[in-house]
PDB file of C-alpha atoms in Angstrom:
ATOM      1  CA  MET A   1     138.113 124.333  77.699  1.00  0.00           C
ATOM      2  CA  LYS A   2     137.303 121.256  75.454  1.00  0.00           C
ATOM      3  CA  ARG A   3     141.238 120.315  75.829  1.00  0.00           C
ATOM      4  CA  PHE A   4     140.508 120.881  79.953  1.00  0.00           C
ATOM      5  CA  LEU A   5     137.450 118.754  80.070  1.00  0.00           C
ATOM      6  CA  THR A   6     138.907 115.789  78.559  1.00  0.00           C
ATOM      7  CA  ASN A   7     141.911 116.154  80.684  1.00  0.00           C
ATOM      8  CA  THR A   8     139.901 116.358  83.974  1.00  0.00           C
ATOM      9  CA  LEU A   9     137.739 113.517  82.782  1.00  0.00           C
ATOM     10  CA  CYS A  10     140.895 111.090  82.288  1.00  0.00           C
ATOM     11  CA  THR A  11     142.454 112.442  85.649  1.00  0.00           C
ATOM     12  CA  ALA A  12     139.158 111.683  87.499  1.00  0.00           C
ATOM     13  CA  LEU A  13     139.098 108.098  86.240  1.00  0.00           C
ATOM     14  CA  LEU A  14     142.362 107.686  87.044  1.00  0.00           C
ATOM     15  CA  VAL A  15     142.782 108.928  90.576  1.00  0.00           C
ATOM     16  CA  THR A  16     139.530 107.832  91.737  1.00  0.00           C
ATOM     17  CA  LEU A  17     139.780 105.868  95.127  1.00  0.00           C
ATOM     18  CA  SER A  18     136.107 105.678  96.188  1.00  0.00           C
ATOM     19  CA  ALA A  19     132.301 106.188  95.186  1.00  0.00           C
ATOM     20  CA  SER A  20     128.880 104.586  95.813  1.00  0.00           C
ATOM     21  CA  SER A  21     127.383 101.474  96.898  1.00  0.00           C
ATOM     22  CA  VAL A  22     124.001 103.093  96.667  1.00  0.00           C
ATOM     23  CA  PHE A  23     123.213 103.148  92.809  1.00  0.00           C
ATOM     24  CA  ALA A  24     121.941 106.229  91.839  1.00  0.00           C
ATOM     25  CA  GLY A  25     121.653 107.600  88.053  1.00  0.00           C
ATOM     26  CA  ALA A  26     120.145 105.365  85.563  1.00  0.00           C
ATOM     27  CA  TRP A  27     118.802 102.883  88.325  1.00  0.00           C
ATOM     28  CA  THR A  28     115.181 102.764  89.592  1.00  0.00           C
ATOM     29  CA  ARG A  29     113.867 101.984  92.703  1.00  0.00           C
ATOM     30  CA  GLU A  30     112.146  98.823  93.194  1.00  0.00           C
ATOM     31  CA  LYS A  31     108.344  98.959  93.805  1.00  0.00           C
ATOM     32  CA  GLY A  32     107.447 100.442  97.128  1.00  0.00           C
ATOM     33  CA  LYS A  33     111.022 101.171  97.855  1.00  0.00           C
ATOM     34  CA  LEU A  34     112.188 104.670  99.167  1.00  0.00           C
ATOM     35  CA  TYR A  35     115.211 106.964  99.241  1.00  0.00           C
ATOM     36  CA  ASP A  36     115.059 110.229 101.393  1.00  0.00           C
ATOM     37  CA  LYS A  37     118.196 112.333 102.101  1.00  0.00           C
ATOM     38  CA  LEU A  38     118.218 115.200 104.068  1.00  0.00           C
ATOM     39  CA  GLY A  39     121.223 117.398 103.569  1.00  0.00           C
ATOM     40  CA  PHE A  40     122.850 120.794 104.977  1.00  0.00           C
ATOM     41  CA  ASN A  41     124.937 122.552 102.345  1.00  0.00           C
ATOM     42  CA  PHE A  42     127.351 125.501 102.750  1.00  0.00           C
ATOM     43  CA  TYR A  43     128.455 127.296  99.452  1.00  0.00           C
ATOM     44  CA  TYR A  44     130.725 130.338  99.496  1.00  0.00           C
ATOM     45  CA  ALA A  45     132.096 132.172  96.495  1.00  0.00           C
ATOM     46  CA  ASP A  46     134.236 135.336  96.455  1.00  0.00           C
ATOM     47  CA  LYS A  47     135.264 135.070  92.804  1.00  0.00           C
ATOM     48  CA  ASN A  48     133.333 134.923  89.285  1.00  0.00           C
ATOM     49  CA  PHE A  49     134.215 133.098  85.939  1.00  0.00           C
ATOM     50  CA  ASP A  50     134.940 135.699  83.441  1.00  0.00           C
ATOM     51  CA  PRO A  51     133.300 135.433  79.958  1.00  0.00           C
ATOM     52  CA  ASP A  52     136.778 133.947  78.757  1.00  0.00           C
ATOM     53  CA  GLY A  53     136.785 131.435  81.595  1.00  0.00           C
ATOM     54  CA  GLY A  54     139.355 133.064  83.992  1.00  0.00           C
ATOM     55  CA  LYS A  55     138.608 134.207  87.502  1.00  0.00           C
ATOM     56  CA  SER A  56     138.144 137.340  89.186  1.00  0.00           C
ATOM     57  CA  ASP A  57     137.153 138.961  92.370  1.00  0.00           C
ATOM     58  CA  PHE A  58     133.840 139.948  93.182  1.00  0.00           C
ATOM     59  CA  PRO A  59     133.166 143.713  92.762  1.00  0.00           C
ATOM     60  CA  ASN A  60     134.046 145.831  95.856  1.00  0.00           C
ATOM     61  CA  GLY A  61     135.677 142.731  97.439  1.00  0.00           C
ATOM     62  CA  GLY A  62     132.205 141.053  98.002  1.00  0.00           C
ATOM     63  CA  THR A  63     131.315 137.369  98.953  1.00  0.00           C
ATOM     64  CA  PHE A  64     127.966 135.347  98.470  1.00  0.00           C
ATOM     65  CA  ARG A  65     126.921 132.561 100.892  1.00  0.00           C
ATOM     66  CA  ASP A  66     124.216 129.972 100.499  1.00  0.00           C
ATOM     67  CA  TYR A  67     123.325 128.165 103.410  1.00  0.00           C
ATOM     68  CA  ASN A  68     120.233 125.481 102.766  1.00  0.00           C
ATOM     69  CA  LEU A  69     118.695 122.321 103.954  1.00  0.00           C
ATOM     70  CA  ASN A  70     117.596 120.154 101.053  1.00  0.00           C
ATOM     71  CA  ASN A  71     115.476 117.032 101.199  1.00  0.00           C
ATOM     72  CA  TYR A  72     115.790 114.906  98.040  1.00  0.00           C
ATOM     73  CA  ILE A  73     112.985 111.730  97.764  1.00  0.00           C
ATOM     74  CA  GLU A  74     113.036 108.829  95.319  1.00  0.00           C
ATOM     75  CA  TYR A  75     110.036 106.275  95.581  1.00  0.00           C
ATOM     76  CA  GLY A  76     109.928 103.432  93.459  1.00  0.00           C
ATOM     77  CA  LEU A  77     105.968 103.452  91.876  1.00  0.00           C
ATOM     78  CA  THR A  78     106.817 100.396  90.055  1.00  0.00           C
ATOM     79  CA  ASN A  79     109.891  98.580  89.421  1.00  0.00           C
ATOM     80  CA  ASN A  80     110.372 100.781  86.039  1.00  0.00           C
ATOM     81  CA  LEU A  81     109.281 103.955  87.375  1.00  0.00           C
ATOM     82  CA  THR A  82     110.595 105.998  90.216  1.00  0.00           C
ATOM     83  CA  LEU A  83     109.042 109.348  91.270  1.00  0.00           C
ATOM     84  CA  ILE A  84     111.590 112.158  92.371  1.00  0.00           C
ATOM     85  CA  ASN A  85     110.909 115.228  94.299  1.00  0.00           C
ATOM     86  CA  SER A  86     113.543 117.861  95.811  1.00  0.00           C
ATOM     87  CA  MET A  87     112.873 120.826  97.835  1.00  0.00           C
ATOM     88  CA  VAL A  88     115.407 123.369  99.589  1.00  0.00           C
ATOM     89  CA  TYR A  89     115.122 126.062 102.061  1.00  0.00           C
ATOM     90  CA  LYS A  90     117.945 128.255 101.898  1.00  0.00           C
ATOM     91  CA  ARG A  91     119.156 131.817 103.217  1.00  0.00           C
ATOM     92  CA  ILE A  92     121.587 133.746 101.040  1.00  0.00           C
ATOM     93  CA  ASP A  93     123.851 136.375 101.813  1.00  0.00           C
ATOM     94  CA  LYS A  94     125.509 138.784  99.502  1.00  0.00           C
ATOM     95  CA  ASN A  95     127.941 141.358 100.945  1.00  0.00           C
ATOM     96  CA  GLU A  96     130.053 144.023  99.468  1.00  0.00           C
ATOM     97  CA  THR A  97     131.527 147.273 100.858  1.00  0.00           C
ATOM     98  CA  THR A  98     128.573 149.400  99.766  1.00  0.00           C
ATOM     99  CA  VAL A  99     125.730 147.113 100.384  1.00  0.00           C
ATOM    100  CA  ASP A 100     124.565 144.081 102.175  1.00  0.00           C
ATOM    101  CA  MET A 101     121.551 141.945 101.367  1.00  0.00           C
ATOM    102  CA  THR A 102     120.205 138.629 102.692  1.00  0.00           C
ATOM    103  CA  THR A 103     116.946 136.443 101.539  1.00  0.00           C
ATOM    104  CA  TRP A 104     115.676 133.319 103.183  1.00  0.00           C
ATOM    105  CA  GLY A 105     112.846 131.017 102.247  1.00  0.00           C
ATOM    106  CA  VAL A 106     112.025 127.761 100.186  1.00  0.00           C
ATOM    107  CA  GLY A 107     113.757 127.761  96.904  1.00  0.00           C
ATOM    108  CA  ASP A 108     113.178 126.188  93.661  1.00  0.00           C
ATOM    109  CA  ILE A 109     111.015 122.866  93.801  1.00  0.00           C
ATOM    110  CA  ASP A 110     111.993 119.726  91.602  1.00  0.00           C
ATOM    111  CA  VAL A 111     109.667 117.224  90.520  1.00  0.00           C
ATOM    112  CA  ALA A 112     110.694 114.306  88.157  1.00  0.00           C
ATOM    113  CA  ALA A 113     110.182 110.893  86.678  1.00  0.00           C
ATOM    114  CA  ARG A 114     112.877 108.164  85.896  1.00  0.00           C
ATOM    115  CA  TYR A 115     111.852 105.478  83.625  1.00  0.00           C
ATOM    116  CA  LYS A 116     113.955 102.203  82.728  1.00  0.00           C
ATOM    117  CA  LEU A 117     113.859 101.611  79.120  1.00  0.00           C
ATOM    118  CA  ALA A 118     115.942  98.507  79.226  1.00  0.00           C
ATOM    119  CA  GLU A 119     118.415  96.362  81.331  1.00  0.00           C
ATOM    120  CA  GLY A 120     120.821  93.521  80.704  1.00  0.00           C
ATOM    121  CA  ASN A 121     124.526  92.549  80.860  1.00  0.00           C
ATOM    122  CA  TRP A 122     125.551  95.602  78.962  1.00  0.00           C
ATOM    123  CA  GLY A 123     124.001  97.848  81.514  1.00  0.00           C
ATOM    124  CA  ILE A 124     120.737  99.888  82.125  1.00  0.00           C
ATOM    125  CA  LEU A 125     119.011 102.656  79.925  1.00  0.00           C
ATOM    126  CA  SER A 126     116.780 105.006  81.430  1.00  0.00           C
ATOM    127  CA  VAL A 127     115.066 108.447  80.301  1.00  0.00           C
ATOM    128  CA  GLN A 128     113.928 111.025  82.955  1.00  0.00           C
ATOM    129  CA  ALA A 129     111.733 114.080  82.639  1.00  0.00           C
ATOM    130  CA  LEU A 130     112.130 116.963  85.401  1.00  0.00           C
ATOM    131  CA  LEU A 131     109.902 119.916  86.017  1.00  0.00           C
ATOM    132  CA  LYS A 132     111.389 123.098  88.147  1.00  0.00           C
ATOM    133  CA  ILE A 133     109.082 124.951  90.045  1.00  0.00           C
ATOM    134  CA  PRO A 134     109.802 128.553  91.349  1.00  0.00           C
ATOM    135  CA  SER A 135     106.617 129.599  92.736  1.00  0.00           C
ATOM    136  CA  ALA A 136     107.639 129.646  96.595  1.00  0.00           C
ATOM    137  CA  TYR A 137     109.652 132.780  96.452  1.00  0.00           C
ATOM    138  CA  ASP A 138     109.453 136.080  94.930  1.00  0.00           C
ATOM    139  CA  LYS A 139     111.751 136.599  91.687  1.00  0.00           C
ATOM    140  CA  ASN A 140     111.676 140.449  92.255  1.00  0.00           C
ATOM    141  CA  ASP A 141     113.583 140.498  95.787  1.00  0.00           C
ATOM    142  CA  ARG A 142     116.571 142.427  95.512  1.00  0.00           C
ATOM    143  CA  LEU A 143     118.617 139.217  96.285  1.00  0.00           C
ATOM    144  CA  PRO A 144     116.257 136.325  94.701  1.00  0.00           C
ATOM    145  CA  LEU A 145     116.593 132.750  95.590  1.00  0.00           C
ATOM    146  CA  GLY A 146     116.314 131.573  92.063  1.00  0.00           C
ATOM    147  CA  ASN A 147     115.770 133.070  88.709  1.00  0.00           C
ATOM    148  CA  GLY A 148     112.104 132.859  89.032  1.00  0.00           C
ATOM    149  CA  GLN A 149     111.436 130.693  85.693  1.00  0.00           C
ATOM    150  CA  PHE A 150     109.866 127.021  85.178  1.00  0.00           C
ATOM    151  CA  ASP A 151     112.079 124.697  83.590  1.00  0.00           C
ATOM    152  CA  TYR A 152     111.650 121.386  81.729  1.00  0.00           C
ATOM    153  CA  GLU A 153     114.228 118.949  81.248  1.00  0.00           C
ATOM    154  CA  GLY A 154     114.734 115.747  79.337  1.00  0.00           C
ATOM    155  CA  LYS A 155     117.731 113.411  80.155  1.00  0.00           C
ATOM    156  CA  LEU A 156     118.750 109.955  78.963  1.00  0.00           C
ATOM    157  CA  LEU A 157     120.977 108.153  81.467  1.00  0.00           C
ATOM    158  CA  TYR A 158     123.384 104.869  81.102  1.00  0.00           C
ATOM    159  CA  GLY A 159     124.672 102.856  84.015  1.00  0.00           C
ATOM    160  CA  LYS A 160     126.789  99.806  84.167  1.00  0.00           C
ATOM    161  CA  SER A 161     127.613  97.901  87.457  1.00  0.00           C
ATOM    162  CA  LEU A 162     131.378  96.800  87.696  1.00  0.00           C
ATOM    163  CA  TYR A 163     130.710  93.760  89.495  1.00  0.00           C
ATOM    164  CA  PRO A 164     132.382  91.171  89.968  1.00  0.00           C
ATOM    165  CA  HIS A 165     135.542  92.665  88.927  1.00  0.00           C
ATOM    166  CA  ILE A 166     135.112  96.173  90.686  1.00  0.00           C
ATOM    167  CA  PRO A 167     132.848  96.594  93.708  1.00  0.00           C
ATOM    168  CA  GLY A 168     131.278  99.566  92.077  1.00  0.00           C
ATOM    169  CA  TYR A 169     129.506 101.328  88.970  1.00  0.00           C
ATOM    170  CA  VAL A 170     129.749 104.090  86.285  1.00  0.00           C
ATOM    171  CA  ASN A 171     126.980 106.113  85.155  1.00  0.00           C
ATOM    172  CA  LEU A 172     126.519 108.684  82.404  1.00  0.00           C
ATOM    173  CA  GLU A 173     124.042 111.249  81.500  1.00  0.00           C
ATOM    174  CA  LEU A 174     122.902 113.687  78.832  1.00  0.00           C
ATOM    175  CA  GLY A 175     120.406 116.065  78.947  1.00  0.00           C
ATOM    176  CA  TYR A 176     118.708 119.277  77.728  1.00  0.00           C
ATOM    177  CA  ARG A 177     116.740 122.084  79.877  1.00  0.00           C
ATOM    178  CA  PHE A 178     114.511 124.105  78.366  1.00  0.00           C
ATOM    179  CA  ARG A 179     114.001 127.404  80.193  1.00  0.00           C
ATOM    180  CA  ASP A 180     110.942 129.771  80.137  1.00  0.00           C
ATOM    181  CA  GLY A 181     112.229 133.411  79.724  1.00  0.00           C
ATOM    182  CA  ASP A 182     115.434 135.294  79.431  1.00  0.00           C
ATOM    183  CA  PRO A 183     117.656 132.748  80.993  1.00  0.00           C
ATOM    184  CA  SER A 184     119.430 130.581  78.311  1.00  0.00           C
ATOM    185  CA  ASP A 185     118.396 126.871  77.532  1.00  0.00           C
ATOM    186  CA  GLU A 186     121.273 124.494  78.676  1.00  0.00           C
ATOM    187  CA  PHE A 187     122.765 121.260  77.747  1.00  0.00           C
ATOM    188  CA  ARG A 188     123.795 119.295  80.844  1.00  0.00           C
ATOM    189  CA  TYR A 189     126.106 116.284  81.149  1.00  0.00           C
ATOM    190  CA  LEU A 190     127.441 113.972  84.204  1.00  0.00           C
ATOM    191  CA  VAL A 191     130.029 111.473  84.335  1.00  0.00           C
ATOM    192  CA  GLU A 192     129.946 109.288  87.604  1.00  0.00           C
ATOM    193  CA  PHE A 193     131.978 106.652  89.207  1.00  0.00           C
ATOM    194  CA  GLY A 194     131.278 104.786  92.162  1.00  0.00           C
ATOM    195  CA  VAL A 195     132.861 101.978  94.236  1.00  0.00           C
ATOM    196  CA  ASP A 196     132.530 100.263  97.734  1.00  0.00           C
ATOM    197  CA  VAL A 197     135.693 100.339  99.882  1.00  0.00           C
ATOM    198  CA  THR A 198     134.401  98.420 102.420  1.00  0.00           C
ATOM    199  CA  LYS A 199     130.730  96.848 103.344  1.00  0.00           C
ATOM    200  CA  SER A 200     130.209 100.127 105.218  1.00  0.00           C
ATOM    201  CA  PHE A 201     132.346 102.577 103.592  1.00  0.00           C
ATOM    202  CA  TYR A 202     132.085 104.042  99.899  1.00  0.00           C
ATOM    203  CA  GLY A 203     132.761 106.797  97.877  1.00  0.00           C
ATOM    204  CA  ARG A 204     131.678 108.726  94.729  1.00  0.00           C
ATOM    205  CA  LEU A 205     132.954 110.879  92.094  1.00  0.00           C
ATOM    206  CA  LYS A 206     131.101 113.075  89.584  1.00  0.00           C
ATOM    207  CA  LEU A 207     132.020 115.555  87.058  1.00  0.00           C
ATOM    208  CA  ASP A 208     128.795 117.723  86.711  1.00  0.00           C
ATOM    209  CA  GLY A 209     128.374 120.046  83.713  1.00  0.00           C
ATOM    210  CA  ILE A 210     126.288 122.749  82.445  1.00  0.00           C
ATOM    211  CA  TYR A 211     126.774 124.105  78.766  1.00  0.00           C
ATOM    212  CA  SER A 212     124.682 127.459  77.865  1.00  0.00           C
ATOM    213  CA  ILE A 213     123.154 127.318  74.602  1.00  0.00           C
ATOM    214  CA  ASP A 214     123.521 131.092  74.509  1.00  0.00           C
ATOM    215  CA  ASN A 215     119.934 132.059  73.635  1.00  0.00           C
ATOM    216  CA  GLY A 216     119.148 133.916  76.657  1.00  0.00           C
ATOM    217  CA  ASN A 217     119.250 137.979  77.342  1.00  0.00           C
ATOM    218  CA  LYS A 218     122.815 138.483  77.527  1.00  0.00           C
ATOM    219  CA  TYR A 219     122.405 141.687  80.211  1.00  0.00           C
ATOM    220  CA  ALA A 220     119.995 140.221  82.670  1.00  0.00           C
ATOM    221  CA  TYR A 221     121.417 140.202  85.736  1.00  0.00           C
ATOM    222  CA  ASP A 222     119.333 139.856  89.340  1.00  0.00           C
ATOM    223  CA  GLY A 223     121.951 140.248  91.882  1.00  0.00           C
ATOM    224  CA  ASN A 224     122.461 136.502  92.485  1.00  0.00           C
ATOM    225  CA  PRO A 225     125.730 135.717  91.172  1.00  0.00           C
ATOM    226  CA  THR A 226     124.900 132.018  90.750  1.00  0.00           C
ATOM    227  CA  THR A 227     121.507 132.735  88.826  1.00  0.00           C
ATOM    228  CA  THR A 228     123.044 134.321  85.789  1.00  0.00           C
ATOM    229  CA  ASN A 229     122.191 134.179  82.138  1.00  0.00           C
ATOM    230  CA  ASN A 230     124.384 132.200  79.442  1.00  0.00           C
ATOM    231  CA  PHE A 231     126.957 130.459  81.820  1.00  0.00           C
ATOM    232  CA  ASP A 232     128.827 127.624  81.738  1.00  0.00           C
ATOM    233  CA  LEU A 233     129.797 125.521  84.786  1.00  0.00           C
ATOM    234  CA  GLY A 234     131.773 122.218  85.256  1.00  0.00           C
ATOM    235  CA  LYS A 235     131.863 121.078  89.158  1.00  0.00           C
ATOM    236  CA  LEU A 236     133.759 117.974  90.744  1.00  0.00           C
ATOM    237  CA  GLU A 237     131.892 116.243  93.266  1.00  0.00           C
ATOM    238  CA  VAL A 238     133.469 114.101  95.831  1.00  0.00           C
ATOM    239  CA  THR A 239     131.594 112.219  98.183  1.00  0.00           C
ATOM    240  CA  ALA A 240     132.370 109.813 101.158  1.00  0.00           C
ATOM    241  CA  GLY A 241     129.854 107.569 102.820  1.00  0.00           C
ATOM    242  CA  TYR A 242     129.236 105.493 105.847  1.00  0.00           C
ATOM    243  CA  LYS A 243     126.324 103.149 106.210  1.00  0.00           C
ATOM    244  CA  PHE A 244     125.634 102.526 109.549  1.00  0.00           C
ATOM    245  CA  THR A 245     122.720  99.800 108.809  1.00  0.00           C
ATOM    246  CA  PRO A 246     121.519  98.460 105.530  1.00  0.00           C
ATOM    247  CA  ALA A 247     118.672 101.454 105.998  1.00  0.00           C
ATOM    248  CA  TRP A 248     120.666 104.224 107.358  1.00  0.00           C
ATOM    249  CA  GLY A 249     123.916 106.239 106.446  1.00  0.00           C
ATOM    250  CA  VAL A 250     125.737 109.489 105.992  1.00  0.00           C
ATOM    251  CA  GLU A 251     127.459 111.306 103.323  1.00  0.00           C
ATOM    252  CA  LEU A 252     130.142 114.074 103.259  1.00  0.00           C
ATOM    253  CA  THR A 253     130.529 115.901 100.155  1.00  0.00           C
ATOM    254  CA  PHE A 254     132.964 118.747  98.577  1.00  0.00           C
ATOM    255  CA  THR A 255     132.133 120.289  95.332  1.00  0.00           C
ATOM    256  CA  PRO A 256     134.798 122.359  93.707  1.00  0.00           C
ATOM    257  CA  PRO A 257     134.311 124.431  90.594  1.00  0.00           C
ATOM    258  CA  LEU A 258     136.728 123.154  87.676  1.00  0.00           C
ATOM    259  CA  TYR A 259     135.915 125.599  84.878  1.00  0.00           C
ATOM    260  CA  GLY A 260     133.065 128.092  83.981  1.00  0.00           C
ATOM    261  CA  GLN A 261     132.055 131.281  82.225  1.00  0.00           C
ATOM    262  CA  ASN A 262     129.674 134.139  83.524  1.00  0.00           C
ATOM    263  CA  THR A 263     128.713 132.513  86.864  1.00  0.00           C
ATOM    264  CA  ALA A 264     130.188 132.467  90.623  1.00  0.00           C
ATOM    265  CA  ALA A 265     133.124 130.236  90.995  1.00  0.00           C
ATOM    266  CA  GLY A 266     132.141 128.914  94.480  1.00  0.00           C
ATOM    267  CA  PHE A 267     132.847 125.778  96.913  1.00  0.00           C
ATOM    268  CA  ASN A 268     130.077 123.860  98.176  1.00  0.00           C
ATOM    269  CA  TYR A 269     130.316 121.575 101.442  1.00  0.00           C
ATOM    270  CA  ALA A 270     127.618 119.138 102.365  1.00  0.00           C
ATOM    271  CA  LEU A 271     126.593 116.885 105.064  1.00  0.00           C
ATOM    272  CA  GLY A 272     123.776 114.318 104.397  1.00  0.00           C
ATOM    273  CA  ILE A 273     122.025 111.741 106.389  1.00  0.00           C
ATOM    274  CA  PHE A 274     119.888 109.056 104.162  1.00  0.00           C
ATOM    275  CA  TYR A 275     117.219 106.255 104.723  1.00  0.00           C
ATOM    276  CA  GLN A 276     116.454 103.823 102.109  1.00  0.00           C
ATOM    277  CA  THR A 277     113.976 100.869 102.492  1.00  0.00           C
ATOM    278  CA  PRO A 278     116.152  97.908 102.942  1.00  0.00           C
TER     279      PRO A 278
END
């Protein structure tokens, strides 16, 4: 897996053609500035990553679908401190030969704060704290919307503008997520590259990874193949965006799974519309 990860990172940096003029990651919003993105996501899986990293079909030829609306907000409380909120309303379906299950409602709620530590010609360094709140759904549903526990995450973020040599940026993130209860704690990492193609068109490429600490109940499973314990997962997120005005824009995102263990190997398709204070 480590060799595959290294090769994937190198390949991603070599083949990327586009990424984002809307700085994210380590950057904070200016005081009073708002970014709000409403996204529709469709996730589909009919295979699992096995404990050895291979793929196999779901039992009984089953499938799993997740249709959701997500609202993501960033607000600059000060020039150095950005407040973040993410909420999702979803419907999930699990279909097998012998049983069909459906659940809908509000999923996990994230609240976070990002603080800029320092900035210079070398780039920008920030820290972020996040709390995941599972109170909006019943974790005892036959097919729960999430794994029903609170998460506490700390993250270090580094960003670097590539202007004037390249109209883009790079962003690196490293974090640790403490999870309350059986699910395993997680080490999280992200590599991001963005570039403007024209004044209005941009693109973004991310390698988004989760590495399990394997300190959870190895046999816990709630029926949702995306909320298993002790899982690893690496995803490649490819985004193309267009800004209609300095304030309004739209994004299309495709997210395939690259590697993993003990979790669903599904694909995500997303359409998002965003507004940002000019």
